Protein backbone atom coordinates (compact mmCIF):
# COMPACT_ATOMS: atom_id res chain seq x y z
CA MET A 1 0.00 0.00 0.00
CA LEU A 2 2.80 2.42 0.87
CA ARG A 3 4.58 1.57 -2.37
CA ALA A 4 1.42 2.28 -4.38
CA THR A 5 0.93 5.58 -2.56
CA LEU A 6 4.51 6.68 -3.24
CA ALA A 7 4.31 5.53 -6.86
CA ALA A 8 1.23 7.70 -7.33
CA LEU A 9 3.08 10.84 -6.23
CA PRO A 10 4.51 13.15 -8.88
CA PHE A 11 8.32 12.93 -8.84
CA ASP A 12 8.72 16.42 -7.34
CA ARG A 13 6.54 15.49 -4.37
CA LEU A 14 8.24 12.12 -4.03
CA ILE A 15 11.69 13.66 -3.66
CA ASP A 16 10.25 16.20 -1.22
CA PHE A 17 9.14 13.20 0.85
CA LEU A 18 12.57 11.54 0.83
CA GLY A 19 14.72 11.81 3.92
CA ALA A 20 18.43 12.65 4.09
CA SER A 21 19.63 9.06 3.48
CA ALA A 22 17.35 8.64 0.47
CA TRP A 23 18.60 12.00 -0.89
CA GLU A 24 22.17 10.67 -0.59
CA SER A 25 21.09 7.55 -2.48
CA LEU A 26 19.53 9.65 -5.25
CA CYS A 27 22.73 11.74 -5.46
CA THR A 28 24.81 8.56 -5.72
CA ALA A 29 22.56 7.36 -8.54
CA TYR A 30 23.01 10.71 -10.32
CA LEU A 31 26.79 10.44 -10.07
CA THR A 32 26.74 6.83 -11.22
CA LEU A 33 24.55 7.50 -14.25
CA GLU A 34 25.97 10.89 -15.25
CA GLN A 35 29.62 10.74 -14.17
CA GLY A 36 30.49 7.04 -14.32
CA PHE A 37 30.91 7.05 -10.52
CA VAL A 38 32.50 4.02 -8.89
CA PRO A 39 32.60 3.96 -5.06
CA THR A 40 36.00 3.34 -3.55
CA GLY A 41 35.25 1.40 -0.41
CA LEU A 42 33.42 3.91 1.75
CA SER A 43 29.74 3.77 2.60
CA THR A 44 27.60 6.65 1.38
CA GLY A 45 27.01 9.21 4.12
CA MET A 46 28.30 9.35 7.68
CA THR A 47 31.69 7.77 6.88
CA LEU A 48 33.70 10.97 6.58
CA PRO A 49 32.95 14.30 8.23
CA THR A 50 33.55 16.32 5.06
CA PHE A 51 32.31 14.11 2.22
CA ASP A 52 29.20 11.92 1.95
CA ILE A 53 30.28 10.32 -1.33
CA VAL A 54 33.83 9.46 -2.40
CA GLY A 55 34.91 7.58 -5.50
CA ARG A 56 36.38 7.65 -8.95
CA ARG A 57 35.08 8.24 -12.44
CA VAL A 58 35.21 5.64 -15.19
CA PRO A 59 37.15 5.59 -17.48
CA ASP A 60 39.68 8.27 -16.47
CA GLY A 61 39.93 7.64 -12.71
CA LEU A 62 39.21 11.27 -11.80
CA HIS A 63 38.47 11.67 -8.08
CA LEU A 64 34.82 12.49 -7.34
CA PHE A 65 33.74 14.00 -4.02
CA ALA A 66 30.27 15.00 -2.92
CA GLN A 67 28.42 16.41 0.06
CA CYS A 68 24.64 16.05 0.34
CA LYS A 69 22.34 18.40 2.24
CA LYS A 70 18.59 17.74 2.38
CA ASN A 71 17.73 21.13 3.92
CA SER A 72 14.61 22.68 2.41
CA GLY A 73 16.21 26.13 2.31
CA SER A 74 19.37 27.41 0.71
CA VAL A 75 22.63 26.55 2.49
CA SER A 76 26.17 27.82 2.22
CA ILE A 77 28.94 25.40 1.39
CA ASP A 78 30.61 24.10 4.54
CA ASP A 79 34.04 25.62 5.18
CA GLY A 80 35.44 22.13 5.78
CA PHE A 81 34.21 20.95 2.39
CA ALA A 82 35.70 23.97 0.61
CA ALA A 83 39.02 23.51 2.41
CA ALA A 84 39.16 19.78 1.70
CA VAL A 85 38.50 20.06 -2.02
CA SER A 86 40.92 22.97 -2.47
CA ALA A 87 43.63 21.08 -0.58
CA HIS A 88 43.17 17.90 -2.62
CA ASP A 89 46.34 16.95 -4.44
CA GLY A 90 45.52 16.13 -8.03
CA PRO A 91 42.58 16.55 -10.36
CA TYR A 92 39.05 16.11 -9.03
CA LYS A 93 35.42 17.06 -9.55
CA ALA A 94 33.31 17.94 -6.52
CA PHE A 95 29.55 18.09 -6.15
CA TYR A 96 27.46 19.83 -3.51
CA PHE A 97 23.98 18.33 -3.59
CA ALA A 98 22.06 21.03 -1.72
CA TYR A 99 18.37 20.15 -1.96
CA GLY A 100 17.16 23.68 -1.24
CA GLY A 101 19.90 25.35 -3.24
CA CYS A 102 23.14 27.00 -2.30
CA HIS A 103 24.33 30.54 -1.67
CA GLY A 104 27.72 32.09 -1.14
CA ASP A 105 31.06 31.15 -2.61
CA VAL A 106 31.43 27.90 -4.53
CA PRO A 107 34.91 26.33 -4.66
CA PRO A 108 36.51 25.80 -8.08
CA ASP A 109 35.68 22.51 -9.81
CA THR A 110 32.54 22.17 -7.66
CA GLU A 111 29.09 21.78 -9.17
CA VAL A 112 26.03 22.63 -7.08
CA ILE A 113 23.00 20.45 -7.74
CA GLY A 114 19.71 21.00 -5.94
CA ARG A 115 16.08 20.06 -6.22
CA ALA A 116 15.55 22.15 -9.38
CA GLU A 117 18.49 20.52 -11.16
CA ILE A 118 17.38 17.02 -10.14
CA LEU A 119 13.87 17.71 -11.45
CA LEU A 120 15.36 18.77 -14.80
CA TRP A 121 17.57 15.68 -14.80
CA ALA A 122 14.52 13.50 -14.13
CA GLN A 123 13.24 14.58 -17.57
CA THR A 124 16.33 13.21 -19.35
CA GLU A 125 16.63 9.62 -20.55
CA ARG A 126 18.86 8.56 -17.65
CA GLY A 127 16.87 10.53 -15.10
CA ALA A 128 13.62 8.95 -16.30
CA MET A 129 15.25 5.52 -16.03
CA TYR A 130 16.21 6.32 -12.42
CA ARG A 131 12.62 7.41 -11.67
CA ARG A 132 11.36 4.06 -12.95
CA PHE A 133 13.94 2.18 -10.87
CA LEU A 134 13.11 4.21 -7.77
CA LEU A 135 9.47 3.25 -8.08
CA GLY A 136 10.24 -0.39 -8.83
CA GLN A 137 8.81 -0.22 -12.34
């Protein structure tokens, strides 16, 4: 019954309903489908204080780092995140998945993705595939 209720929700309302852990899962799916993300041994969320998602990109091995925030309002990028990505030795791409958006300075090589961007992504071929998978279709 719960599954049917959630499946009946429009995608925007469904992601509003998701909690912080489910948001991290959605962000991991985005990185996997759009960036060729491969996790490198750390669980998503709560493993490191600065990053929720750590891995590499296929096929070039570029380091990928991400932080996920499920706040409904705009947030600023954590100082620790900014310091960690700027101190990283070697090439990388960082993502700040701020559900309610982001304000303030954004470190170089960091892409901010929020609710609006995920809703646009959900309209793409890969995003639509993820929506189907999320709903078990």
